GROMACS .gro file of C-alpha atoms in nm:
model
  515
    1MET     CA    1  -1.581   2.614   0.623
    2ALA     CA    2  -1.862   2.425   0.782
    3THR     CA    3  -2.205   2.581   0.758
    4GLU     CA    4  -2.461   2.524   1.029
    5ILE     CA    5  -2.825   2.506   0.923
    6ALA     CA    6  -3.062   2.543   1.218
    7SER     CA    7  -3.411   2.381   1.218
    8GLU     CA    8  -3.701   2.607   1.318
    9ALA     CA    9  -3.794   2.416   1.634
   10ALA     CA   10  -4.099   2.548   1.816
   11PRO     CA   11  -4.092   2.576   2.194
   12GLY     CA   12  -4.164   2.245   2.348
   13GLN     CA   13  -4.105   2.053   2.028
   14ASN     CA   14  -3.977   1.707   2.108
   15ALA     CA   15  -3.672   1.528   1.973
   16ALA     CA   16  -3.867   1.311   1.731
   17ASP     CA   17  -4.026   1.623   1.571
   18ILE     CA   18  -3.684   1.780   1.543
   19ILE     CA   19  -3.528   1.475   1.378
   20ALA     CA   20  -3.821   1.450   1.135
   21LEU     CA   21  -3.786   1.824   1.046
   22ASN     CA   22  -3.417   1.787   0.988
   23GLU     CA   23  -3.475   1.478   0.765
   24LYS     CA   24  -3.732   1.677   0.567
   25LYS     CA   25  -3.478   1.960   0.519
   26THR     CA   26  -3.216   1.712   0.413
   27VAL     CA   27  -3.452   1.582   0.147
   28GLU     CA   28  -3.535   1.932   0.031
   29LEU     CA   29  -3.166   2.012  -0.009
   30GLY     CA   30  -3.135   1.696  -0.225
   31ASN     CA   31  -2.800   1.543  -0.271
   32GLU     CA   32  -2.613   1.862  -0.209
   33VAL     CA   33  -2.574   1.788   0.160
   34SER     CA   34  -2.214   1.694   0.223
   35HIS     CA   35  -1.962   1.697   0.507
   36ASP     CA   36  -1.954   2.076   0.488
   37ILE     CA   37  -2.321   2.112   0.605
   38GLU     CA   38  -2.445   2.046   0.952
   39ILE     CA   39  -2.815   2.005   1.041
   40LEU     CA   40  -2.859   2.131   1.391
   41PRO     CA   41  -3.164   2.210   1.600
   42THR     CA   42  -3.168   2.562   1.744
   43ASN     CA   43  -3.268   2.433   2.091
   44GLU     CA   44  -2.969   2.201   2.117
   45PRO     CA   45  -2.836   2.281   2.466
   46GLU     CA   46  -2.509   2.472   2.495
   47LYS     CA   47  -2.235   2.235   2.596
   48THR     CA   48  -2.004   2.343   2.873
   49TYR     CA   49  -1.858   1.996   2.927
   50PHE     CA   50  -1.540   2.108   2.761
   51SER     CA   51  -1.440   2.476   2.806
   52LYS     CA   52  -1.252   2.654   2.519
   53ALA     CA   53  -0.938   2.614   2.722
   54SER     CA   54  -1.003   2.244   2.764
   55VAL     CA   55  -1.043   2.186   2.389
   56TRP     CA   56  -0.728   2.378   2.303
   57LEU     CA   57  -0.531   2.200   2.582
   58MET     CA   58  -0.654   1.864   2.442
   59ILE     CA   59  -0.516   1.968   2.100
   60LEU     CA   60  -0.193   2.106   2.245
   61PHE     CA   61  -0.116   1.795   2.456
   62SER     CA   62  -0.221   1.552   2.182
   63GLY     CA   63   0.010   1.744   1.957
   64LEU     CA   64   0.295   1.713   2.215
   65ALA     CA   65   0.226   1.340   2.235
   66ILE     CA   66   0.254   1.288   1.862
   67GLY     CA   67   0.548   1.523   1.836
   68SER     CA   68   0.721   1.315   2.109
   69ASP     CA   69   0.659   1.008   1.893
   70GLY     CA   70   0.809   1.179   1.598
   71TYR     CA   71   1.115   1.277   1.797
   72ASN     CA   72   1.161   0.920   1.936
   73ALA     CA   73   1.115   0.772   1.588
   74ALA     CA   74   1.369   1.006   1.423
   75VAL     CA   75   1.638   1.020   1.696
   76ILE     CA   76   1.739   0.657   1.647
   77GLY     CA   77   1.869   0.724   1.299
   78ASN     CA   78   2.106   0.982   1.435
   79VAL     CA   79   2.195   0.781   1.738
   80GLU     CA   80   2.294   0.487   1.517
   81LEU     CA   81   2.551   0.710   1.354
   82LEU     CA   82   2.717   0.749   1.694
   83LEU     CA   83   2.676   0.392   1.792
   84ALA     CA   84   2.847   0.283   1.472
   85VAL     CA   85   3.150   0.487   1.568
   86LEU     CA   86   3.155   0.364   1.928
   87TYR     CA   87   3.079   0.000   1.869
   88PRO     CA   88   3.187  -0.083   1.510
   89GLU     CA   89   3.223  -0.458   1.574
   90SER     CA   90   2.920  -0.518   1.796
   91LEU     CA   91   2.686  -0.320   1.581
   92THR     CA   92   2.649  -0.586   1.314
   93SER     CA   93   2.411  -0.552   1.025
   94ALA     CA   94   2.165  -0.786   1.201
   95ILE     CA   95   2.169  -0.577   1.520
   96TYR     CA   96   2.146  -0.262   1.319
   97THR     CA   97   1.833  -0.385   1.139
   98ARG     CA   98   1.668  -0.502   1.465
   99LEU     CA   99   1.748  -0.176   1.636
  100SER     CA  100   1.599   0.021   1.341
  101ASN     CA  101   1.287  -0.198   1.331
  102ALA     CA  102   1.214  -0.234   1.697
  103PHE     CA  103   1.044   0.100   1.735
  104LEU     CA  104   0.840   0.053   1.412
  105ILE     CA  105   0.720  -0.298   1.507
  106GLY     CA  106   0.632  -0.169   1.847
  107MET     CA  107   0.436   0.115   1.698
  108ILE     CA  108   0.223  -0.123   1.486
  109VAL     CA  109   0.152  -0.337   1.800
  110GLY     CA  110   0.058  -0.028   1.998
  111MET     CA  111  -0.175   0.105   1.727
  112LEU     CA  112  -0.372  -0.221   1.709
  113LEU     CA  113  -0.366  -0.282   2.082
  114PHE     CA  114  -0.462   0.064   2.205
  115GLY     CA  115  -0.725   0.103   1.934
  116VAL     CA  116  -0.912  -0.167   2.126
  117VAL     CA  117  -0.822  -0.025   2.471
  118VAL     CA  118  -0.953   0.329   2.406
  119ASP     CA  119  -1.286   0.195   2.278
  120GLN     CA  120  -1.335  -0.078   2.542
  121LEU     CA  121  -1.184   0.085   2.848
  122GLY     CA  122  -1.201   0.455   2.767
  123ARG     CA  123  -0.995   0.733   2.624
  124LYS     CA  124  -0.845   0.829   2.957
  125THR     CA  125  -0.724   0.476   3.026
  126GLY     CA  126  -0.561   0.452   2.684
  127ALA     CA  127  -0.394   0.793   2.719
  128VAL     CA  128  -0.242   0.718   3.057
  129ALA     CA  129  -0.125   0.372   2.963
  130THR     CA  130   0.048   0.493   2.637
  131THR     CA  131   0.225   0.764   2.828
  132VAL     CA  132   0.346   0.516   3.094
  133LEU     CA  133   0.475   0.268   2.831
  134LEU     CA  134   0.644   0.553   2.638
  135VAL     CA  135   0.823   0.683   2.951
  136LEU     CA  136   0.922   0.330   3.052
  137GLY     CA  137   1.076   0.259   2.708
  138ILE     CA  138   1.263   0.586   2.701
  139VAL     CA  139   1.408   0.530   3.051
  140LEU     CA  140   1.521   0.181   2.963
  141SER     CA  141   1.674   0.306   2.634
  142THR     CA  142   1.868   0.573   2.822
  143ALA     CA  143   1.995   0.323   3.081
  144ALA     CA  144   2.064   0.037   2.834
  145ASN     CA  145   2.350  -0.180   2.957
  146GLY     CA  146   2.468  -0.539   2.967
  147THR     CA  147   2.749  -0.780   3.054
  148ASP     CA  148   2.887  -0.700   2.710
  149GLN     CA  149   2.810  -0.472   2.409
  150THR     CA  150   2.581  -0.728   2.249
  151GLY     CA  151   2.379  -0.748   2.576
  152MET     CA  152   2.352  -0.368   2.583
  153PHE     CA  153   2.222  -0.367   2.230
  154TRP     CA  154   1.955  -0.636   2.308
  155MET     CA  155   1.839  -0.426   2.605
  156LEU     CA  156   1.821  -0.121   2.376
  157ILE     CA  157   1.624  -0.321   2.116
  158ILE     CA  158   1.366  -0.434   2.376
  159ALA     CA  159   1.343  -0.091   2.526
  160ARG     CA  160   1.289   0.069   2.188
  161GLY     CA  161   1.017  -0.184   2.121
  162ILE     CA  162   0.836  -0.093   2.449
  163ALA     CA  163   0.867   0.279   2.361
  164GLY     CA  164   0.724   0.201   2.018
  165VAL     CA  165   0.415   0.036   2.171
  166GLY     CA  166   0.351   0.354   2.371
  167ALA     CA  167   0.419   0.579   2.077
  168GLY     CA  168   0.194   0.379   1.839
  169GLY     CA  169  -0.091   0.384   2.087
  170GLU     CA  170  -0.085   0.765   2.069
  171TYR     CA  171  -0.247   0.765   1.719
  172PRO     CA  172  -0.582   0.607   1.820
  173VAL     CA  173  -0.567   0.782   2.164
  174SER     CA  174  -0.489   1.129   2.033
  175GLY     CA  175  -0.684   1.102   1.713
  176ALA     CA  176  -1.009   0.984   1.877
  177GLY     CA  177  -0.970   1.217   2.175
  178ALA     CA  178  -0.902   1.524   1.974
  179ALA     CA  179  -1.184   1.458   1.722
  180GLU     CA  180  -1.433   1.429   2.014
  181ALA     CA  181  -1.294   1.727   2.197
  182THR     CA  182  -1.346   1.942   1.882
  183ASP     CA  183  -1.697   1.809   1.842
  184GLU     CA  184  -1.825   1.982   2.163
  185SER     CA  185  -1.929   2.291   1.966
  186GLY     CA  186  -1.983   2.394   1.608
  187LYS     CA  187  -1.722   2.674   1.641
  188TYR     CA  188  -1.455   2.407   1.704
  189ARG     CA  189  -1.574   2.185   1.420
  190LYS     CA  190  -1.534   2.471   1.172
  191HIS     CA  191  -1.167   2.472   1.245
  192ARG     CA  192  -1.107   2.108   1.306
  193GLY     CA  193  -0.907   2.067   0.988
  194PHE     CA  194  -0.658   2.334   1.087
  195MET     CA  195  -0.642   2.205   1.447
  196PHE     CA  196  -0.563   1.850   1.327
  197ALA     CA  197  -0.299   1.970   1.087
  198MET     CA  198  -0.126   2.139   1.380
  199LEU     CA  199  -0.189   1.843   1.609
  200ALA     CA  200  -0.083   1.551   1.380
  201ASP     CA  201   0.129   1.685   1.099
  202LEU     CA  202   0.309   1.994   1.232
  203SER     CA  203   0.392   1.834   1.567
  204ALA     CA  204   0.520   1.508   1.404
  205SER     CA  205   0.732   1.726   1.160
  206LEU     CA  206   0.872   1.928   1.450
  207GLY     CA  207   0.946   1.603   1.630
  208TYR     CA  208   1.149   1.484   1.334
  209VAL     CA  209   1.341   1.812   1.318
  210TRP     CA  210   1.422   1.797   1.693
  211GLY     CA  211   1.516   1.437   1.646
  212GLY     CA  212   1.805   1.550   1.429
  213LEU     CA  213   1.878   1.885   1.596
  214VAL     CA  214   1.917   1.754   1.956
  215PRO     CA  215   2.199   1.508   1.880
  216LEU     CA  216   2.366   1.767   1.662
  217LEU     CA  217   2.356   2.033   1.941
  218LEU     CA  218   2.476   1.776   2.199
  219LEU     CA  219   2.759   1.676   1.969
  220LEU     CA  220   2.871   2.041   1.942
  221CYS     CA  221   2.841   2.076   2.323
  222VAL     CA  222   3.099   1.798   2.371
  223LYS     CA  223   3.318   1.948   2.091
  224GLN     CA  224   3.271   1.642   1.872
  225LYS     CA  225   3.502   1.435   2.098
  226GLU     CA  226   3.445   1.066   2.047
  227GLU     CA  227   3.497   0.981   2.412
  228HIS     CA  228   3.176   1.176   2.487
  229TYR     CA  229   2.964   1.009   2.225
  230ASP     CA  230   2.818   0.776   2.493
  231ILE     CA  231   2.681   1.089   2.678
  232VAL     CA  232   2.538   1.227   2.358
  233TRP     CA  233   2.334   0.927   2.258
  234ARG     CA  234   2.200   0.857   2.601
  235THR     CA  235   2.112   1.224   2.660
  236SER     CA  236   1.938   1.228   2.322
  237PHE     CA  237   1.710   0.944   2.431
  238ALA     CA  238   1.658   1.099   2.782
  239LEU     CA  239   1.540   1.441   2.647
  240GLY     CA  240   1.251   1.250   2.477
  241LEU     CA  241   1.099   1.211   2.829
  242ILE     CA  242   1.012   1.581   2.851
  243PRO     CA  243   0.690   1.587   2.645
  244PRO     CA  244   0.522   1.273   2.786
  245LEU     CA  245   0.601   1.380   3.142
  246VAL     CA  246   0.457   1.727   3.078
  247ILE     CA  247   0.126   1.581   2.951
  248PHE     CA  248   0.091   1.307   3.212
  249TRP     CA  249  -0.083   1.517   3.479
  250PHE     CA  250  -0.321   1.656   3.218
  251ARG     CA  251  -0.412   1.308   3.111
  252LEU     CA  252  -0.482   1.203   3.463
  253ARG     CA  253  -0.734   1.497   3.469
  254MET     CA  254  -0.908   1.418   3.137
  255ALA     CA  255  -1.283   1.435   3.127
  256VAL     CA  256  -1.492   1.199   2.919
  257SER     CA  257  -1.606   1.357   2.592
  258THR     CA  258  -1.973   1.400   2.520
  259ALA     CA  259  -1.953   1.171   2.223
  260TYR     CA  260  -1.797   0.887   2.418
  261ARG     CA  261  -2.028   0.941   2.716
  262LYS     CA  262  -2.329   0.896   2.490
  263SER     CA  263  -2.207   0.645   2.218
  264ALA     CA  264  -1.943   0.416   2.360
  265MET     CA  265  -1.969   0.042   2.359
  266ARG     CA  266  -1.758  -0.028   2.667
  267LYS     CA  267  -1.662  -0.387   2.756
  268GLN     CA  268  -1.894  -0.538   2.495
  269ARG     CA  269  -1.855  -0.755   2.199
  270VAL     CA  270  -1.795  -0.551   1.875
  271PRO     CA  271  -1.997  -0.635   1.560
  272TYR     CA  272  -1.687  -0.637   1.336
  273TRP     CA  273  -1.863  -0.799   1.043
  274LEU     CA  274  -2.140  -0.537   1.039
  275ALA     CA  275  -1.874  -0.267   1.084
  276LEU     CA  276  -1.683  -0.402   0.786
  277LYS     CA  277  -1.997  -0.424   0.576
  278ARG     CA  278  -2.090  -0.062   0.650
  279TYR     CA  279  -1.744   0.099   0.669
  280TRP     CA  280  -1.530  -0.097   0.419
  281ARG     CA  281  -1.512   0.207   0.182
  282PRO     CA  282  -1.366   0.455   0.437
  283LEU     CA  283  -1.149   0.175   0.581
  284VAL     CA  284  -0.995   0.107   0.243
  285GLY     CA  285  -0.974   0.467   0.144
  286CYS     CA  286  -0.815   0.593   0.474
  287ALA     CA  287  -0.572   0.299   0.504
  288GLY     CA  288  -0.483   0.325   0.134
  289THR     CA  289  -0.405   0.691   0.132
  290TRP     CA  290  -0.212   0.673   0.461
  291PHE     CA  291  -0.014   0.375   0.331
  292LEU     CA  292   0.077   0.565   0.013
  293TYR     CA  293   0.156   0.884   0.190
  294ASN     CA  294   0.407   0.710   0.423
  295TRP     CA  295   0.530   0.501   0.131
  296ILE     CA  296   0.636   0.824  -0.035
  297SER     CA  297   0.710   1.058   0.264
  298ILE     CA  298   0.930   0.847   0.491
  299PRO     CA  299   1.162   0.687   0.238
  300PHE     CA  300   1.245   1.017   0.072
  301GLY     CA  301   1.449   1.092   0.385
  302ILE     CA  302   1.716   0.873   0.229
  303PHE     CA  303   1.783   1.150  -0.031
  304SER     CA  304   1.966   1.340   0.241
  305SER     CA  305   2.274   1.139   0.126
  306THR     CA  306   2.221   1.276  -0.221
  307ILE     CA  307   2.209   1.635  -0.098
  308ILE     CA  308   2.515   1.577   0.126
  309SER     CA  309   2.709   1.442  -0.170
  310ARG     CA  310   2.607   1.725  -0.390
  311ALA     CA  311   2.714   1.974  -0.118
  312ASN     CA  312   3.046   1.798  -0.104
  313THR     CA  313   3.053   1.792   0.276
  314GLY     CA  314   3.270   1.483   0.307
  315GLU     CA  315   3.254   1.262   0.610
  316SER     CA  316   3.182   1.518   0.884
  317LEU     CA  317   2.928   1.375   1.131
  318VAL     CA  318   2.815   1.726   1.227
  319LYS     CA  319   2.750   1.819   0.864
  320ASN     CA  320   2.562   1.497   0.803
  321LEU     CA  321   2.329   1.566   1.099
  322GLY     CA  322   2.294   1.927   0.993
  323TRP     CA  323   2.179   1.846   0.645
  324GLY     CA  324   1.933   1.595   0.796
  325VAL     CA  325   1.780   1.882   1.004
  326VAL     CA  326   1.758   2.106   0.702
  327ILE     CA  327   1.579   1.838   0.502
  328ASN     CA  328   1.331   1.767   0.777
  329CYS     CA  329   1.248   2.137   0.800
  330PHE     CA  330   1.095   2.129   0.453
  331TYR     CA  331   0.802   1.937   0.612
  332ILE     CA  332   0.697   2.230   0.837
  333PRO     CA  333   0.522   2.472   0.601
  334GLY     CA  334   0.279   2.213   0.448
  335PRO     CA  335   0.047   2.168   0.757
  336PHE     CA  336  -0.044   2.544   0.773
  337LEU     CA  337  -0.171   2.554   0.414
  338GLY     CA  338  -0.314   2.203   0.426
  339GLY     CA  339  -0.507   2.274   0.751
  340TYR     CA  340  -0.652   2.592   0.610
  341LEU     CA  341  -0.757   2.418   0.286
  342SER     CA  342  -0.913   2.118   0.453
  343ASP     CA  343  -1.156   2.351   0.635
  344LYS     CA  344  -1.229   2.547   0.318
  345ILE     CA  345  -1.256   2.293   0.039
  346GLY     CA  346  -1.289   1.962   0.229
  347ARG     CA  347  -1.063   1.683   0.354
  348ARG     CA  348  -1.044   1.452   0.052
  349GLN     CA  349  -1.023   1.742  -0.186
  350THR     CA  350  -0.720   1.878  -0.003
  351MET     CA  351  -0.569   1.541   0.013
  352ALA     CA  352  -0.617   1.475  -0.363
  353LEU     CA  353  -0.476   1.826  -0.439
  354GLY     CA  354  -0.163   1.775  -0.244
  355PHE     CA  355  -0.105   1.426  -0.392
  356THR     CA  356  -0.153   1.572  -0.741
  357LEU     CA  357   0.079   1.863  -0.698
  358GLN     CA  358   0.339   1.638  -0.534
  359ALA     CA  359   0.318   1.406  -0.837
  360VAL     CA  360   0.366   1.687  -1.077
  361MET     CA  361   0.680   1.814  -0.895
  362GLY     CA  362   0.810   1.459  -0.871
  363PHE     CA  363   0.761   1.395  -1.245
  364VAL     CA  364   0.945   1.729  -1.325
  365LEU     CA  365   1.231   1.625  -1.091
  366GLY     CA  366   1.247   1.277  -1.234
  367GLY     CA  367   1.220   1.390  -1.590
  368ALA     CA  368   1.498   1.640  -1.572
  369MET     CA  369   1.715   1.499  -1.287
  370GLY     CA  370   2.045   1.558  -1.458
  371PRO     CA  371   2.009   1.928  -1.535
  372ILE     CA  372   1.838   1.995  -1.207
  373GLN     CA  373   2.108   1.816  -0.996
  374SER     CA  374   2.383   2.010  -1.172
  375ILE     CA  375   2.243   2.325  -1.008
  376PHE     CA  376   2.263   2.229  -0.639
  377PRO     CA  377   2.050   2.516  -0.492
  378LEU     CA  378   1.771   2.442  -0.745
  379PHE     CA  379   1.775   2.077  -0.661
  380VAL     CA  380   1.742   2.154  -0.285
  381VAL     CA  381   1.453   2.398  -0.336
  382MET     CA  382   1.260   2.168  -0.571
  383TYR     CA  383   1.310   1.871  -0.343
  384GLY     CA  384   1.195   2.075  -0.056
  385ILE     CA  385   0.879   2.174  -0.237
  386PHE     CA  386   0.822   1.814  -0.320
  387LEU     CA  387   0.826   1.732   0.053
  388THR     CA  388   0.611   2.025   0.140
  389LEU     CA  389   0.334   1.934  -0.105
  390GLY     CA  390   0.300   1.594   0.057
  391GLU     CA  391   0.232   1.761   0.387
  392VAL     CA  392  -0.019   2.006   0.229
  393GLY     CA  393  -0.226   1.713   0.107
  394PRO     CA  394  -0.222   1.374   0.279
  395GLY     CA  395   0.011   1.486   0.567
  396SER     CA  396  -0.246   1.733   0.697
  397THR     CA  397  -0.556   1.519   0.643
  398VAL     CA  398  -0.485   1.147   0.689
  399VAL     CA  399  -0.533   1.145   1.066
  400LEU     CA  400  -0.840   1.374   1.043
  401THR     CA  401  -1.017   1.155   0.783
  402ALA     CA  402  -0.946   0.845   0.984
  403SER     CA  403  -1.092   1.015   1.295
  404GLU     CA  404  -1.409   1.150   1.120
  405CYS     CA  405  -1.506   0.857   0.904
  406PHE     CA  406  -1.596   0.612   1.188
  407PRO     CA  407  -1.847   0.617   1.475
  408THR     CA  408  -1.738   0.678   1.827
  409SER     CA  409  -1.786   0.322   1.953
  410ILE     CA  410  -1.527   0.180   1.707
  411ARG     CA  411  -1.329   0.497   1.617
  412GLY     CA  412  -1.016   0.389   1.813
  413GLN     CA  413  -1.010   0.043   1.667
  414MET     CA  414  -1.060   0.161   1.309
  415MET     CA  415  -0.801   0.431   1.347
  416GLY     CA  416  -0.558   0.192   1.505
  417PHE     CA  417  -0.593  -0.049   1.203
  418VAL     CA  418  -0.566   0.237   0.950
  419SER     CA  419  -0.261   0.386   1.117
  420ALA     CA  420  -0.090   0.044   1.136
  421TRP     CA  421  -0.109   0.032   0.752
  422SER     CA  422   0.073   0.367   0.743
  423LYS     CA  423   0.371   0.212   0.918
  424ALA     CA  424   0.363  -0.083   0.684
  425GLY     CA  425   0.378   0.168   0.398
  426ALA     CA  426   0.683   0.337   0.552
  427ALA     CA  427   0.861   0.000   0.605
  428ILE     CA  428   0.790  -0.133   0.251
  429GLY     CA  429   0.849   0.197   0.088
  430THR     CA  430   1.199   0.227   0.250
  431GLN     CA  431   1.291  -0.122   0.144
  432VAL     CA  432   1.177  -0.064  -0.218
  433PHE     CA  433   1.353   0.280  -0.244
  434THR     CA  434   1.671   0.139  -0.104
  435ALA     CA  435   1.661  -0.149  -0.353
  436ILE     CA  436   1.615   0.103  -0.635
  437LEU     CA  437   1.915   0.309  -0.531
  438ASN     CA  438   2.129   0.000  -0.490
  439ALA     CA  439   2.032  -0.127  -0.832
  440TYR     CA  440   2.179   0.197  -0.982
  441ALA     CA  441   2.482   0.217  -0.762
  442ASP     CA  442   2.699   0.287  -1.076
  443ASP     CA  443   2.467   0.562  -1.188
  444PRO     CA  444   2.326   0.747  -0.879
  445SER     CA  445   2.148   1.012  -1.089
  446LYS     CA  446   1.954   0.735  -1.268
  447GLY     CA  447   1.854   0.581  -0.935
  448ASN     CA  448   1.729   0.915  -0.800
  449GLN     CA  449   1.538   0.966  -1.120
  450THR     CA  450   1.376   0.622  -1.100
  451ALA     CA  451   1.279   0.673  -0.738
  452PHE     CA  452   1.114   1.006  -0.805
  453LEU     CA  453   0.917   0.869  -1.103
  454ILE     CA  454   0.791   0.570  -0.908
  455GLY     CA  455   0.715   0.785  -0.602
  456SER     CA  456   0.517   1.024  -0.822
  457GLY     CA  457   0.316   0.744  -0.970
  458PHE     CA  458   0.210   0.641  -0.624
  459ALA     CA  459   0.110   0.999  -0.552
  460VAL     CA  460  -0.125   0.992  -0.853
  461LEU     CA  461  -0.270   0.667  -0.712
  462GLY     CA  462  -0.316   0.837  -0.377
  463ALA     CA  463  -0.504   1.130  -0.543
  464ILE     CA  464  -0.736   0.882  -0.715
  465VAL     CA  465  -0.807   0.694  -0.390
  466ALA     CA  466  -0.870   1.010  -0.202
  467LEU     CA  467  -1.122   1.138  -0.458
  468PHE     CA  468  -1.314   0.823  -0.542
  469VAL     CA  469  -1.285   0.591  -0.241
  470ILE     CA  470  -1.295   0.811   0.069
  471PRO     CA  471  -1.659   0.919   0.119
  472GLU     CA  472  -1.807   1.250   0.221
  473VAL     CA  473  -1.888   1.245   0.592
  474SER     CA  474  -2.065   1.480   0.832
  475ARG     CA  475  -1.831   1.688   1.050
  476ARG     CA  476  -2.074   1.641   1.332
  477LEU     CA  477  -1.973   1.312   1.491
  478ASP     CA  478  -2.321   1.245   1.647
  479ASP     CA  479  -2.470   1.223   1.299
  480ASP     CA  480  -2.280   0.902   1.214
  481ASP     CA  481  -2.320   0.777   1.566
  482GLN     CA  482  -2.695   0.780   1.538
  483ALA     CA  483  -2.683   0.623   1.192
  484TRP     CA  484  -2.457   0.346   1.323
  485LYS     CA  485  -2.689   0.281   1.620
  486GLN     CA  486  -2.988   0.254   1.382
  487TYR     CA  487  -2.793   0.032   1.142
  488LEU     CA  488  -2.711  -0.212   1.428
  489GLN     CA  489  -3.068  -0.206   1.551
  490GLU     CA  490  -3.194  -0.295   1.204
  491ASN     CA  491  -2.954  -0.583   1.185
  492GLY     CA  492  -3.058  -0.718   1.527
  493TRP     CA  493  -2.755  -0.623   1.721
  494GLU     CA  494  -2.826  -0.510   2.082
  495ALA     CA  495  -2.582  -0.288   2.254
  496ASN     CA  496  -2.565  -0.080   2.580
  497TRP     CA  497  -2.462   0.267   2.471
  498GLY     CA  498  -2.255   0.519   2.662
  499ASP     CA  499  -2.013   0.530   2.952
  500GLU     CA  500  -2.183   0.556   3.293
  501GLU     CA  501  -1.886   0.416   3.483
  502THR     CA  502  -1.600   0.657   3.434
  503LYS     CA  503  -1.598   0.944   3.682
  504ASP     CA  504  -1.479   1.284   3.580
  505PRO     CA  505  -1.234   1.489   3.783
  506ALA     CA  506  -1.380   1.722   4.054
  507GLY     CA  507  -1.494   2.043   3.909
  508VAL     CA  508  -1.613   1.913   3.578
  509VAL     CA  509  -1.988   2.002   3.542
  510LEU     CA  510  -2.222   1.873   3.276
  511ASN     CA  511  -2.514   2.076   3.143
  512LYS     CA  512  -2.420   2.378   3.360
  513ALA     CA  513  -2.636   2.672   3.260
  514VAL     CA  514  -2.439   2.934   3.063
  515SER     CA  515  -2.463   3.284   3.204
   0.00000   0.00000   0.00000
């Protein structure tokens, strides 16, 4: 848990004296100062820019946004099962691949694009635009049609791509916005790890669960009649509209965070080379761990087929969807433990711990796959723990580290770049794991064993990167903002800092006296 150390500032002492005193205390503490220690002056004015309710609403609605993205990413896999039954000839392998990849490619574009938008045009502009694009994509997906079935599929592919751009943009938008909202006061910083675990990891996991549960429930509502499958898949898409529509009004009422108000570089050239020289280490560390996490986490969803075959459920579509929901539920417990640990022992330590425990469990599963698979309940439980441990470590911390490791003026762009690597990890990992299982088609147990062993090896690599590449950083965002400004000044880069253009909604008062 973060510890705040207050400087003994005398009445009337100016800012320069306070900074000098803080620097002196930092020297006296030696090299023991880490991200768990904050140096704060006692006469720092109480911030009422964001009320307690505002901070929690920011976390809640950011979580709804990322959960909505999880739902829209997961629902397509279940919808494709229905489309394959309805349109067996038109849903060719090429169309199937494009439909599966459209949302993912759109997300990568959205992450990179809106990383720039939220830094250059403001958090609010980015938040509203991503919501509009996501809603547009979902509406078009629901209404997909054409002169023939192939035309309908092409409209669906384009619509899914548009929705993906909006969904991908949520990562820099929600990550940067939530980090800055929780920086308004030390009492929020102390619990930022848990907040982010709920925002990013739990909400995405719940989104994936609902992505499987909604089509299942709709299928049961129509009594599994094939003539109603069209209603099921369109309604599954349409229900994804609820979260973004719920948060839209709130986003129109967003206030500018103190960090962005003070340290933005709006509508200015960005010193990318200087940023790379200064932040290459967190950039490599955050991108690497997020890549490895998704390389392991996402592809292991394919093991649902293994569990289904072991359960001997046959070809029932309802049972296939049901087992998919059960598997995704294993992701849910991890964020609670991971969020708690990240505030207690640190972000990178929690990440490394989760990676390591996941690797151990994976090596056990891989090493004794035959005996374990012969006891179906044991396999399900051990497989579930394997998934949970991934969420305890990197799942709970990757978004948080990417938000804290960079200064406000480039936070969105850096986070967009890092999160794009995560989707690359998911895509590459899925292809590799599929190739592994196909290579052992005659011996499925051997294929499962190989996949677990390789995945566990990557988890070990993730733990090493987390511990030795990701640096310790202050939990107080302004510390790095000030260091970044000084670094640019020392290198001859002139910038106009802050956001004086964006107007806050009526009723938002800055520096209001606290009664």
